[in-house]
Short mmCIF file of C-alpha atoms in Angstrom, two decimals:
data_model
loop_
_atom_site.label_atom_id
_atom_site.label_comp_id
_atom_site.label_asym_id
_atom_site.label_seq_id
_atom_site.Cartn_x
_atom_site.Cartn_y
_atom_site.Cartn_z
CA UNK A 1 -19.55 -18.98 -39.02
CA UNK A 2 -16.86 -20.35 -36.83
CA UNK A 3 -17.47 -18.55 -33.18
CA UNK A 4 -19.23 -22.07 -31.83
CA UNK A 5 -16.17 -24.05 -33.34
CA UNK A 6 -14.01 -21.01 -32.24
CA UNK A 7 -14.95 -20.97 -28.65
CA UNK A 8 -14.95 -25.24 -28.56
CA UNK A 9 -11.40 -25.44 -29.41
CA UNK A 10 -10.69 -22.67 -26.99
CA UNK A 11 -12.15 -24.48 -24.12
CA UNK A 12 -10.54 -27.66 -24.74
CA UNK A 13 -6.70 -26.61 -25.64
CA UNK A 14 -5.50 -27.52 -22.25
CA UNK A 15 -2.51 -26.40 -20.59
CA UNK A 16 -0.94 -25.07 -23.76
CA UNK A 17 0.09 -21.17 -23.71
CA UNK A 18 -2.01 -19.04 -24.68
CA UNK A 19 0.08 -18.15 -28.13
CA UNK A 20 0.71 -21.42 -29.00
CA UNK A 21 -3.42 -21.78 -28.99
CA UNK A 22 -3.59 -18.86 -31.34
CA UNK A 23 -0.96 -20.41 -33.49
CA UNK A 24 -3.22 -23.94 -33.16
CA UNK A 25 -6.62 -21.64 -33.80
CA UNK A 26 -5.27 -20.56 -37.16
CA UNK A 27 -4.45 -23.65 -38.15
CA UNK A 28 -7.69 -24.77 -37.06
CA UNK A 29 -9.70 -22.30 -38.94
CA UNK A 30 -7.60 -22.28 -42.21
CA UNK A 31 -8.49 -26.30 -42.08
CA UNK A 32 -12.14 -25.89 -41.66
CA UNK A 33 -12.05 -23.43 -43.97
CA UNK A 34 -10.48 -25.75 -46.32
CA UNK A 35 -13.29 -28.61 -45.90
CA UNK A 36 -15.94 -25.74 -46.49
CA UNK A 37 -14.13 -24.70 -49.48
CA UNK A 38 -14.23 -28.33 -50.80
CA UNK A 39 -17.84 -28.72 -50.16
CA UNK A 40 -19.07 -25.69 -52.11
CA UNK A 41 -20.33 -26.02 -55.57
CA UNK A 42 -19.67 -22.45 -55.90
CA UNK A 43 -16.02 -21.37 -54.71
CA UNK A 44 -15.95 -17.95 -56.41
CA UNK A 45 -18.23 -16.78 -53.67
CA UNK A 46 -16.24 -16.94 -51.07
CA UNK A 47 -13.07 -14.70 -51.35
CA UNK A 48 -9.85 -14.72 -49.81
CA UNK A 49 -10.25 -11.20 -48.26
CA UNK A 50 -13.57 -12.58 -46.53
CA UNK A 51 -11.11 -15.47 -44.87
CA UNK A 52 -9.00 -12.79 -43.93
CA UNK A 53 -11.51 -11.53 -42.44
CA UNK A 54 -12.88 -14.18 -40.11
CA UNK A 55 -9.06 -15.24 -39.41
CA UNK A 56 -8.26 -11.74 -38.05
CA UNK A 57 -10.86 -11.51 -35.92
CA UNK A 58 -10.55 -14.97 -34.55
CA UNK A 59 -7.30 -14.46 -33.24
CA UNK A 60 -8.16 -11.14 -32.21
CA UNK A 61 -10.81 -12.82 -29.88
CA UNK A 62 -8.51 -15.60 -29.10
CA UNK A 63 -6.00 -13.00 -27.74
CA UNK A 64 -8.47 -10.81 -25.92
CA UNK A 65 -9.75 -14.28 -24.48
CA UNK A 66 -6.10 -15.62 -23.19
CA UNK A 67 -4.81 -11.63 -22.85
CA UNK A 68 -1.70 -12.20 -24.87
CA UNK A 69 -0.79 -9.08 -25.44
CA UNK A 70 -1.51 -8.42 -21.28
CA UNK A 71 2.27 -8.85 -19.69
CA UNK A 72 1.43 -10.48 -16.78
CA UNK A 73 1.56 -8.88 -13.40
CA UNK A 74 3.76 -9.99 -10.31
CA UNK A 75 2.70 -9.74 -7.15
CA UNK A 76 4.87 -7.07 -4.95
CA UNK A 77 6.92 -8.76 -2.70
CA UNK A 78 7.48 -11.98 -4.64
CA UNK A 79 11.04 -11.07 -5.63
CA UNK A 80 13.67 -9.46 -3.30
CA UNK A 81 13.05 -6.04 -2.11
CA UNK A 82 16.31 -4.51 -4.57
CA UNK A 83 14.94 -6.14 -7.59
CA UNK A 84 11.86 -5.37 -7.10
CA UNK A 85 11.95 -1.93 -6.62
CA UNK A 86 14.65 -1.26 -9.88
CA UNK A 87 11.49 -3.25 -11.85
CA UNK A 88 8.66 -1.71 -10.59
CA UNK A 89 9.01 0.76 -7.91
CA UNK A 90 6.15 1.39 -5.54
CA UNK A 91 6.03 4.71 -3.08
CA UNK A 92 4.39 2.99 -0.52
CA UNK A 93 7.23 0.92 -0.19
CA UNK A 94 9.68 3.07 -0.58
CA UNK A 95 8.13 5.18 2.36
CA UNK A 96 7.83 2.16 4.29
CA UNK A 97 12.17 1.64 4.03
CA UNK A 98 12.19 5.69 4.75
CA UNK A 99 10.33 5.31 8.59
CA UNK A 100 12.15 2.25 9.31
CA UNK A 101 15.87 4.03 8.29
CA UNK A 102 14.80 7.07 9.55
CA UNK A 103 13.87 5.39 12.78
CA UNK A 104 16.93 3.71 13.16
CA UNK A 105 19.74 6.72 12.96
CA UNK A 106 16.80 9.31 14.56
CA UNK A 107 16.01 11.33 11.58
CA UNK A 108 13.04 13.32 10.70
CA UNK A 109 11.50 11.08 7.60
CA UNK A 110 9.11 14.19 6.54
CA UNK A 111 12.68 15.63 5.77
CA UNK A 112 14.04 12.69 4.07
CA UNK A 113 10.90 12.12 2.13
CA UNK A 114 11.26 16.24 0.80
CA UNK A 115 14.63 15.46 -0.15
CA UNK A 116 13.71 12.75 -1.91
CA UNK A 117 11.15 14.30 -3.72
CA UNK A 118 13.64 16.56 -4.75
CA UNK A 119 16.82 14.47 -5.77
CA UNK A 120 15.25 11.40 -7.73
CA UNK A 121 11.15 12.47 -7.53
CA UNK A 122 11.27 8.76 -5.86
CA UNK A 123 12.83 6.78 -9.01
CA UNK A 124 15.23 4.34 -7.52
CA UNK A 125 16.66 4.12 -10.84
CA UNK A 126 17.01 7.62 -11.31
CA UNK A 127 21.16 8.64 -12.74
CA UNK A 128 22.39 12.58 -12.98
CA UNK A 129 24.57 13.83 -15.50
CA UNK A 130 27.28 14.16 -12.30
CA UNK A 131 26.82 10.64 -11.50
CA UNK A 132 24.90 10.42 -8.75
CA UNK A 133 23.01 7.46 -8.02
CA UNK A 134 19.22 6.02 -6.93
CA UNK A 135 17.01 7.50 -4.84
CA UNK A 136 19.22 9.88 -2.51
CA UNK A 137 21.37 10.85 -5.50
CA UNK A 138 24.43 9.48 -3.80
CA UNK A 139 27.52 10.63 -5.99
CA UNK A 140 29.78 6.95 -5.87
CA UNK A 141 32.50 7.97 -3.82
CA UNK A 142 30.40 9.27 -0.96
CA UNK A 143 28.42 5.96 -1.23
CA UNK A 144 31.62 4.15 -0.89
CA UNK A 145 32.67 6.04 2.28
CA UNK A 146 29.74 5.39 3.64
CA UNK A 147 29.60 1.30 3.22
CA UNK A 148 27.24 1.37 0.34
CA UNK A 149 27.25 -1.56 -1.66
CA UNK A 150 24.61 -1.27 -4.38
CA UNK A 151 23.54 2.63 -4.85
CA UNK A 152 21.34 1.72 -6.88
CA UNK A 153 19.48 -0.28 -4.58
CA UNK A 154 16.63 1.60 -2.67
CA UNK A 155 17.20 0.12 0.98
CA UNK A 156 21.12 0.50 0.56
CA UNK A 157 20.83 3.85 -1.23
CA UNK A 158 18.40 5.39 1.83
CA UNK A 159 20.35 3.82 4.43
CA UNK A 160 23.70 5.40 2.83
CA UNK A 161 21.70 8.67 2.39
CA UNK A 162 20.07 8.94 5.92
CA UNK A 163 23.65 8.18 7.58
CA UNK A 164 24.68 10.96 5.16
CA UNK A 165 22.10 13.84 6.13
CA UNK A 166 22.73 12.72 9.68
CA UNK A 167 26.44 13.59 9.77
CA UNK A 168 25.24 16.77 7.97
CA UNK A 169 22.88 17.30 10.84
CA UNK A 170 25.11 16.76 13.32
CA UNK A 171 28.14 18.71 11.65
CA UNK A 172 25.95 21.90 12.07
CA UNK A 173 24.38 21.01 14.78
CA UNK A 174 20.84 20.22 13.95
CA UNK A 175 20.58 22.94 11.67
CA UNK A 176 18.33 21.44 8.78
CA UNK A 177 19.40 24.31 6.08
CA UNK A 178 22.98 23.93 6.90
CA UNK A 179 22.48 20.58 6.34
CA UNK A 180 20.70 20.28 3.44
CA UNK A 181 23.20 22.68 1.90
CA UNK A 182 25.94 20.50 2.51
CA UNK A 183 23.78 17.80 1.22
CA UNK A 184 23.87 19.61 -2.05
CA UNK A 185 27.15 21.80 -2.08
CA UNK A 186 29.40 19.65 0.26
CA UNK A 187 30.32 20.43 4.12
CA UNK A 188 33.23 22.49 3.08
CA UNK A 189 31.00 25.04 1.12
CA UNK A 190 28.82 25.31 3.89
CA UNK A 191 31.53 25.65 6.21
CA UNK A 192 33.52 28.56 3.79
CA UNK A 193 30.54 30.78 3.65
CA UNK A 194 29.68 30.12 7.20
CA UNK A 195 26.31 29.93 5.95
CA UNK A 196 24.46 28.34 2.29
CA UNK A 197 27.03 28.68 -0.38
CA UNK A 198 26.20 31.65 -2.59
CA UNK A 199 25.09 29.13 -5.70
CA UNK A 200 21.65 29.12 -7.21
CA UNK A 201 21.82 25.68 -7.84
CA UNK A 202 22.38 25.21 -3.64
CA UNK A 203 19.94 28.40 -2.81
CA UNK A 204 17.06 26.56 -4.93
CA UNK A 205 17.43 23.18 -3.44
CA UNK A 206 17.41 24.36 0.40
CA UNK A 207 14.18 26.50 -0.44
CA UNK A 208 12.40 23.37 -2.97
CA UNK A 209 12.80 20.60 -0.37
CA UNK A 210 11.51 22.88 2.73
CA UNK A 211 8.77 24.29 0.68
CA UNK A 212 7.77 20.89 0.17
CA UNK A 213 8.99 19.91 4.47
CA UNK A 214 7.25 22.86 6.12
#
């Protein structure tokens, strides 16, 4: 009996938010509802669990109407490219920061991308047990030899990583299991076997991130 009301007060409640018109449209209702009370001869046919009712289902529309309960969404780019990312990371853009990095120190992105895939499965927010950090999995004292001043932050955290793999690269000459072996194990391992370090942990890496390269 109140959806013509209802939808009146709705259009005219200004610039008020959208909770603070539910809060009004209560109010609203529980006084009309009051005056119709007042004007019937016969109160004991209305009940309180019919008000209940009609209330619950006001606000109900009122709050599909205004989407209260819809968190608003932010258009990507709006906020700094760090921030944004830890909030709501997107691949795209996280590929996009790969190309240019990888374009930059001359590394193959496909690779970086795989590796990726493997360390964090692209979470920039992603944290092992070990400590390593973001994207690239950078453990903190490498990132601090290598400059990096927020791991967790994707363009710091793939610019630290990419300058990483490339010293790997070039250690071993180009050789992109040695590397990624090092990546995983350390140089030294690598280095000690002459070859990928005899650990599971290191022989299951190399093979998951060029399964997912080649």
């Amino acid at each position: 009996m109140f959806s013509s009301a209802i939808q009146n007060y709705i259009n005219s409640s200004g610039e008020a938010s959208a909770l603070n018109r539910a809060r009004q449209l209560e109010t609203y209702i529980n006084s009309v509802y009051t005056q119709n009370l007042e004007s019937e001869k016969d109160e004991s046919k209305t009940s309180n669990a019919e008000f209940n009712k009609v209330l619950d289902e006001s606000i109900k529309e009122t709050k599909s109407v205004f989407n209260i309960d819809t968190p608003p969404k932010i258009p990507f780019g709006t906020l700094s490219v760090g921030s944004k990312l830890k909030a709501d990371a997107q691949k795209s853009e996280i590929m996009n920061i790969i190309d240019k990095t990888c374009e930059k120190y001359n590394v193959d992105s496909k690779l970086v991308q795989a590796l990726i895939k493997q360390e964090s499965g692209f979470n920039p927010d992603a944290k092992s047990k070990a400590g390593a950090l973001g994207l690239m999995q950078l453990m903190p004292k490498t990132a601090e030899s290598l400059g990096v001043k927020d791991p967790m932050n994707p363009e710091d955290n793939i610019d630290g990583g990419v300058r990483y793999l490339k010293q790997m690269l070039d250690r071993f000459n180009g050789n992109k299991i040695l590397a990624l072996a090092a990546y995983n194990a350390g140089p030294n391992a690598v280095s000690k076997y002459n070859g990928v370090p005899p650990y599971k942990e290191t022989q299951n890496y190399v093979n998951s991130i060029l399964s997912m390269y080649l």
